[in-house]
């Protein structure tokens, strides 16, 4: 007798912490999409379980001479479609549940844009703002050495995420290469261009956000010129999204970062703000705009909202107050499952994270291809190929959503689960 996925008992269900638990947020959408697909119970069990979860201790000598031990994680969620792919974040809030959820999202994201990767994620619990450059390098190298066996161009390929960057990727690549006794550029993506990085990678996530927002505006028959945008987070994703949207003709009326928010109903000057943050790090002391509270940005009167900072910022507590007509999820997991329901009732068009921010992993894939081929593309080629994939993926997701009468998020999950499940069926079960 077969059971429908909704009848299966999830053994870890009771340990979930509710709305803001990231793994629960992922799983509740997964369950709904699996049910809509009538996914067979065996595959349901396989796809809801991470393949491998690694916890490592990372001892380093601090600049003071003291020894400190940090905790690091790496989770490989699913590798049926190809090597695992996923960023590494350095943050005090990193948890195993968060890393598991992010690894699952990477699996679905790679499948949504149809690139031959599985999904993984990693994190180290630390506050990079309290660490010197030397301490960060020692953490990065020791973490790399600790997970050395699972890394590799054919097995698991990290990339930057929150508080990690090209510099960190260069250290990982060097550490891995020293252990391997030869240079292996394709072991990480998001590297500096001088050492095998791809042109266009740094801007890719923001470019993807801009492209899918453009497609959404077209679909909703909304104009580009003058459409008002608010962007939460002014790091890699937020600042590039704001800049490219401004270039497209949209009006960026508000941006925010950890230090606070800025508002100008006539449009902010994004290039100037990027310069400011480069010099002063935070937006807070910028003088040419009104200052607003850090969280006020989410409920501001605007047409497009781009959460590009953290998880769980749109919840059942504030979803009712959202005024934007389109939400483009630059961050991973910015909206809780409970908030999804409220936004849907309000008719907000949500471009889900696993589609909206997939530009980054798409150009990571290009970087991996270029490293392995030893032949590098010019920037227009990278951008053109990215645009083709983002537009096609938007259409695929919108098509799935339209056929099933569901929102884009569940459409994206269904498309992804269907693609991953198809490979599992073809490969069969090795026992
Ligand atoms: P980043 O570290 O470069 O920037 C994060 C930004 O968020 C900073 O400006 C920070 O000040 C701001 N921030 C932190 N807390 C905030 C708060 N409470 N309110 C407002 N702003 C706040 O990180 P990033 O690479 O831009 O990543 C941002 C998000 O995008 C993350 O969820 C990440 O997982 C996701 N993402 C990143 C990429 C990528 O290529 N970098 C790809 C896909 C998804």
CSV table of N, CA, C and O in Angstrom, one decimal, residues 176-242:
chain,number,residue,atom,x,y,z
A,176,UNK,N,43.3,23.9,0.0
A,176,UNK,CA,43.0,22.6,-0.7
A,176,UNK,C,44.1,22.2,-1.7
A,176,UNK,O,44.5,21.1,-1.7
A,177,UNK,N,44.6,23.2,-2.4
A,177,UNK,CA,45.7,22.9,-3.4
A,177,UNK,C,46.9,22.4,-2.8
A,177,UNK,O,47.6,21.5,-3.3
A,178,UNK,N,47.3,23.0,-1.6
A,178,UNK,CA,48.5,22.6,-0.9
A,178,UNK,C,48.4,21.1,-0.4
A,178,UNK,O,49.3,20.4,-0.6
A,179,UNK,N,47.2,20.8,0.0
A,179,UNK,CA,47.0,19.4,0.4
A,179,UNK,C,47.1,18.4,-0.8
A,179,UNK,O,47.6,17.3,-0.7
A,180,UNK,N,46.5,18.9,-1.9
A,180,UNK,CA,46.5,18.1,-3.1
A,180,UNK,C,47.8,18.0,-3.8
A,180,UNK,O,48.0,17.2,-4.7
A,181,UNK,N,48.7,18.9,-3.5
A,181,UNK,CA,50.0,19.0,-4.1
A,181,UNK,C,49.9,19.5,-5.6
A,181,UNK,O,50.9,19.4,-6.3
A,182,UNK,N,48.8,20.1,-6.0
A,182,UNK,CA,48.8,20.8,-7.2
A,182,UNK,C,47.6,21.8,-7.2
A,182,UNK,O,46.7,21.6,-6.4
A,183,UNK,N,47.6,22.8,-8.0
A,183,UNK,CA,46.6,23.9,-8.0
A,183,UNK,C,45.3,23.3,-8.6
A,183,UNK,O,45.2,22.8,-9.7
A,184,UNK,N,44.2,23.5,-7.7
A,184,UNK,CA,42.9,23.1,-8.2
A,184,UNK,C,42.0,24.3,-8.1
A,184,UNK,O,41.4,24.6,-7.0
A,185,UNK,N,41.9,25.0,-9.2
A,185,UNK,CA,41.0,26.2,-9.2
A,185,UNK,C,39.6,25.9,-9.0
A,185,UNK,O,38.8,26.7,-8.4
A,186,UNK,N,39.1,24.8,-9.6
A,186,UNK,CA,37.6,24.5,-9.6
A,186,UNK,C,37.1,24.0,-8.3
A,186,UNK,O,35.9,23.7,-8.2
A,187,UNK,N,37.9,24.0,-7.2
A,187,UNK,CA,37.4,23.6,-5.9
A,187,UNK,C,36.5,24.6,-5.2
A,187,UNK,O,35.6,24.3,-4.4
A,188,UNK,N,36.6,25.9,-5.6
A,188,UNK,CA,35.7,26.9,-5.1
A,188,UNK,C,35.3,27.8,-6.2
A,188,UNK,O,36.0,28.0,-7.2
A,189,UNK,N,34.2,28.5,-6.1
A,189,UNK,CA,33.8,29.6,-7.0
A,189,UNK,C,33.7,30.9,-6.3
A,189,UNK,O,33.7,30.9,-5.0
A,190,UNK,N,33.6,32.0,-7.0
A,190,UNK,CA,33.6,33.3,-6.3
A,190,UNK,C,35.0,33.7,-6.0
A,190,UNK,O,35.2,34.5,-5.0
A,191,UNK,N,36.0,33.1,-6.7
A,191,UNK,CA,37.4,33.5,-6.5
A,191,UNK,C,37.7,34.8,-7.2
A,191,UNK,O,37.0,35.2,-8.1
A,192,UNK,N,38.9,35.4,-6.8
A,192,UNK,CA,39.3,36.6,-7.6
A,192,UNK,C,39.5,36.2,-9.0
A,192,UNK,O,40.0,35.0,-9.3
A,193,UNK,N,39.3,37.1,-9.9
A,193,UNK,CA,39.4,36.8,-11.4
A,193,UNK,C,40.8,36.4,-11.7
A,193,UNK,O,41.0,35.5,-12.6
A,194,UNK,N,41.8,37.0,-11.0
A,194,UNK,CA,43.2,36.7,-11.3
A,194,UNK,C,43.6,35.2,-11.1
A,194,UNK,O,44.6,34.7,-11.6
A,195,UNK,N,42.8,34.5,-10.3
A,195,UNK,CA,43.2,33.1,-10.0
A,195,UNK,C,42.1,32.1,-10.4
A,195,UNK,O,41.9,31.1,-9.8
A,196,UNK,N,41.4,32.4,-11.5
A,196,UNK,CA,40.4,31.5,-12.0
A,196,UNK,C,39.0,31.8,-11.7
A,196,UNK,O,38.1,31.0,-12.0
A,197,UNK,N,38.7,33.0,-11.2
A,197,UNK,CA,37.3,33.5,-11.0
A,197,UNK,C,36.7,33.9,-12.3
A,197,UNK,O,37.4,34.1,-13.3
A,198,UNK,N,35.4,34.0,-12.3
A,198,UNK,CA,34.7,34.4,-13.5
A,198,UNK,C,34.4,35.9,-13.5
A,198,UNK,O,34.0,36.4,-12.5
A,199,UNK,N,34.6,36.5,-14.7
A,199,UNK,CA,34.1,37.8,-14.8
A,199,UNK,C,32.6,37.8,-14.6
A,199,UNK,O,31.9,36.8,-15.0
A,200,UNK,N,32.0,38.8,-14.0
A,200,UNK,CA,30.6,38.8,-13.8
A,200,UNK,C,30.1,38.1,-12.6
A,200,UNK,O,28.9,38.1,-12.2
A,201,UNK,N,30.9,37.3,-11.9
A,201,UNK,CA,30.4,36.5,-10.7
A,201,UNK,C,30.0,37.4,-9.6
A,201,UNK,O,29.0,37.1,-9.0
A,202,UNK,N,30.8,38.4,-9.3
A,202,UNK,CA,30.5,39.3,-8.1
A,202,UNK,C,29.1,39.9,-8.3
A,202,UNK,O,28.4,40.1,-7.3
A,203,UNK,N,28.7,40.3,-9.5
A,203,UNK,CA,27.5,41.0,-9.7
A,203,UNK,C,26.3,40.0,-10.0
A,203,UNK,O,25.2,40.4,-10.2
A,204,UNK,N,26.6,38.7,-10.1
A,204,UNK,CA,25.7,37.8,-10.7
A,204,UNK,C,24.4,37.6,-10.0
A,204,UNK,O,23.3,37.6,-10.6
A,205,UNK,N,24.4,37.6,-8.6
A,205,UNK,CA,23.2,37.4,-7.9
A,205,UNK,C,22.3,38.6,-8.0
A,205,UNK,O,21.1,38.5,-8.3
A,206,UNK,N,22.9,39.8,-7.9
A,206,UNK,CA,22.1,41.0,-8.1
A,206,UNK,C,21.6,41.2,-9.5
A,206,UNK,O,20.5,41.6,-9.7
A,207,UNK,N,22.4,40.8,-10.5
A,207,UNK,CA,21.9,40.8,-11.9
A,207,UNK,C,20.7,39.9,-12.1
A,207,UNK,O,19.8,40.3,-12.7
A,208,UNK,N,20.8,38.7,-11.5
A,208,UNK,CA,19.7,37.8,-11.5
A,208,UNK,C,18.4,38.4,-10.9
A,208,UNK,O,17.3,38.3,-11.5
A,209,UNK,N,18.6,39.1,-9.8
A,209,UNK,CA,17.4,39.7,-9.1
A,209,UNK,C,16.8,40.7,-10.0
A,209,UNK,O,15.6,40.8,-10.2
A,210,UNK,N,17.7,41.5,-10.6
A,210,UNK,CA,17.2,42.6,-11.5
A,210,UNK,C,16.4,41.9,-12.7
A,210,UNK,O,15.3,42.4,-13.1
A,211,UNK,N,17.0,40.9,-13.3
A,211,UNK,CA,16.4,40.2,-14.5
A,211,UNK,C,15.0,39.6,-14.1
A,211,UNK,O,14.0,39.8,-14.9
A,212,UNK,N,14.9,38.9,-13.0
A,212,UNK,CA,13.6,38.3,-12.7
A,212,UNK,C,12.6,39.4,-12.3
A,212,UNK,O,11.4,39.2,-12.6
A,213,UNK,N,13.0,40.5,-11.7
A,213,UNK,CA,12.1,41.6,-11.4
A,213,UNK,C,11.6,42.2,-12.7
A,213,UNK,O,10.4,42.5,-12.8
A,214,UNK,N,12.5,42.4,-13.6
A,214,UNK,CA,12.1,42.9,-14.9
A,214,UNK,C,11.0,42.0,-15.6
A,214,UNK,O,10.0,42.5,-16.1
A,215,UNK,N,11.2,40.7,-15.5
A,215,UNK,CA,10.3,39.7,-16.1
A,215,UNK,C,8.9,39.8,-15.3
A,215,UNK,O,7.9,39.7,-16.0
A,216,UNK,N,9.0,40.0,-14.0
A,216,UNK,CA,7.7,40.0,-13.2
A,216,UNK,C,7.0,41.3,-13.6
A,216,UNK,O,5.7,41.3,-13.7
A,217,UNK,N,7.7,42.4,-13.7
A,217,UNK,CA,7.0,43.7,-14.1
A,217,UNK,C,6.3,43.5,-15.4
A,217,UNK,O,5.2,44.0,-15.6
A,218,UNK,N,7.0,42.9,-16.4
A,218,UNK,CA,6.4,42.6,-17.7
A,218,UNK,C,5.1,41.8,-17.6
A,218,UNK,O,4.1,42.2,-18.1
A,219,UNK,N,5.2,40.7,-16.8
A,219,UNK,CA,4.1,39.8,-16.6
A,219,UNK,C,2.9,40.5,-16.0
A,219,UNK,O,1.7,40.3,-16.3
A,220,UNK,N,3.2,41.4,-15.0
A,220,UNK,CA,2.1,42.1,-14.3
A,220,UNK,C,1.7,43.4,-15.0
A,220,UNK,O,0.9,44.2,-14.5
A,221,UNK,N,2.3,43.6,-16.2
A,221,UNK,CA,2.1,44.9,-17.0
A,221,UNK,C,2.3,46.1,-16.2
A,221,UNK,O,1.5,47.1,-16.2
A,222,UNK,N,3.4,46.1,-15.4
A,222,UNK,CA,3.7,47.3,-14.6
A,222,UNK,C,4.9,48.0,-15.4
A,222,UNK,O,5.7,47.3,-16.0
A,223,UNK,N,5.0,49.3,-15.3
A,223,UNK,CA,6.1,50.0,-16.0
A,223,UNK,C,7.4,49.8,-15.3
A,223,UNK,O,7.4,49.4,-14.1
A,224,UNK,N,8.5,50.0,-16.0
A,224,UNK,CA,9.8,49.9,-15.4
A,224,UNK,C,10.2,51.3,-14.9
A,224,UNK,O,10.6,51.5,-13.7
A,225,UNK,N,10.0,52.3,-15.8
A,225,UNK,CA,10.4,53.7,-15.5
A,225,UNK,C,9.6,54.2,-14.3
A,225,UNK,O,8.4,54.2,-14.3
A,226,UNK,N,10.3,54.6,-13.3
A,226,UNK,CA,9.7,55.2,-12.1
A,226,UNK,C,9.1,54.3,-11.1
A,226,UNK,O,8.7,54.7,-10.0
A,227,UNK,N,9.1,52.9,-11.3
A,227,UNK,CA,8.6,52.0,-10.3
A,227,UNK,C,9.5,52.0,-9.1
A,227,UNK,O,10.8,52.0,-9.2
A,228,UNK,N,8.9,52.1,-7.9
A,228,UNK,CA,9.7,52.4,-6.7
A,228,UNK,C,10.1,51.1,-6.0
A,228,UNK,O,9.3,50.2,-5.8
A,229,UNK,N,11.4,51.1,-5.6
A,229,UNK,CA,12.0,49.9,-5.1
A,229,UNK,C,12.6,50.2,-3.7
A,229,UNK,O,13.2,51.2,-3.5
A,230,UNK,N,12.4,49.3,-2.8
A,230,UNK,CA,13.1,49.3,-1.5
A,230,UNK,C,14.0,48.1,-1.3
A,230,UNK,O,13.5,47.0,-1.6
A,231,UNK,N,15.2,48.3,-0.9
A,231,UNK,CA,16.2,47.1,-0.9
A,231,UNK,C,16.7,47.0,0.6
A,231,UNK,O,17.3,47.9,1.1
A,232,UNK,N,16.4,45.9,1.2
A,232,UNK,CA,16.9,45.6,2.5
A,232,UNK,C,18.3,44.9,2.4
A,232,UNK,O,18.3,43.8,1.8
A,233,UNK,N,19.3,45.4,3.0
A,233,UNK,CA,20.7,44.8,2.9
A,233,UNK,C,21.4,45.5,1.8
A,233,UNK,O,20.9,45.7,0.7
A,234,UNK,N,22.6,46.0,2.1
A,234,UNK,CA,23.4,46.7,1.1
A,234,UNK,C,24.8,46.1,1.0
A,234,UNK,O,25.8,46.7,0.9
A,235,UNK,N,24.8,44.8,1.0
A,235,UNK,CA,26.1,44.0,0.8
A,235,UNK,C,26.2,43.7,-0.6
A,235,UNK,O,25.7,44.4,-1.5
A,236,UNK,N,26.8,42.5,-0.9
A,236,UNK,CA,27.0,42.1,-2.3
A,236,UNK,C,25.6,42.1,-3.1
A,236,UNK,O,25.5,42.8,-4.1
A,237,UNK,N,24.7,41.4,-2.6
A,237,UNK,CA,23.4,41.2,-3.3
A,237,UNK,C,22.6,42.5,-3.4
A,237,UNK,O,22.2,42.9,-4.5
A,238,UNK,N,22.4,43.1,-2.2
A,238,UNK,CA,21.6,44.3,-2.2
A,238,UNK,C,22.1,45.5,-3.0
A,238,UNK,O,21.4,46.1,-3.7
A,239,UNK,N,23.4,45.7,-2.8
A,239,UNK,CA,24.0,46.9,-3.5
A,239,UNK,C,24.0,46.7,-5.0
A,239,UNK,O,23.7,47.7,-5.8
A,240,UNK,N,24.3,45.5,-5.5
A,240,UNK,CA,24.4,45.3,-6.9
A,240,UNK,C,22.9,45.3,-7.5
A,240,UNK,O,22.7,45.9,-8.6
A,241,UNK,N,22.0,44.7,-6.8
A,241,UNK,CA,20.6,44.7,-7.3
A,241,UNK,C,20.1,46.2,-7.4
A,241,UNK,O,19.6,46.5,-8.4
A,242,UNK,N,20.4,47.0,-6.4
A,242,UNK,CA,20.0,48.4,-6.4
A,242,UNK,C,20.6,49.1,-7.6
A,242,UNK,O,19.9,49.8,-8.3
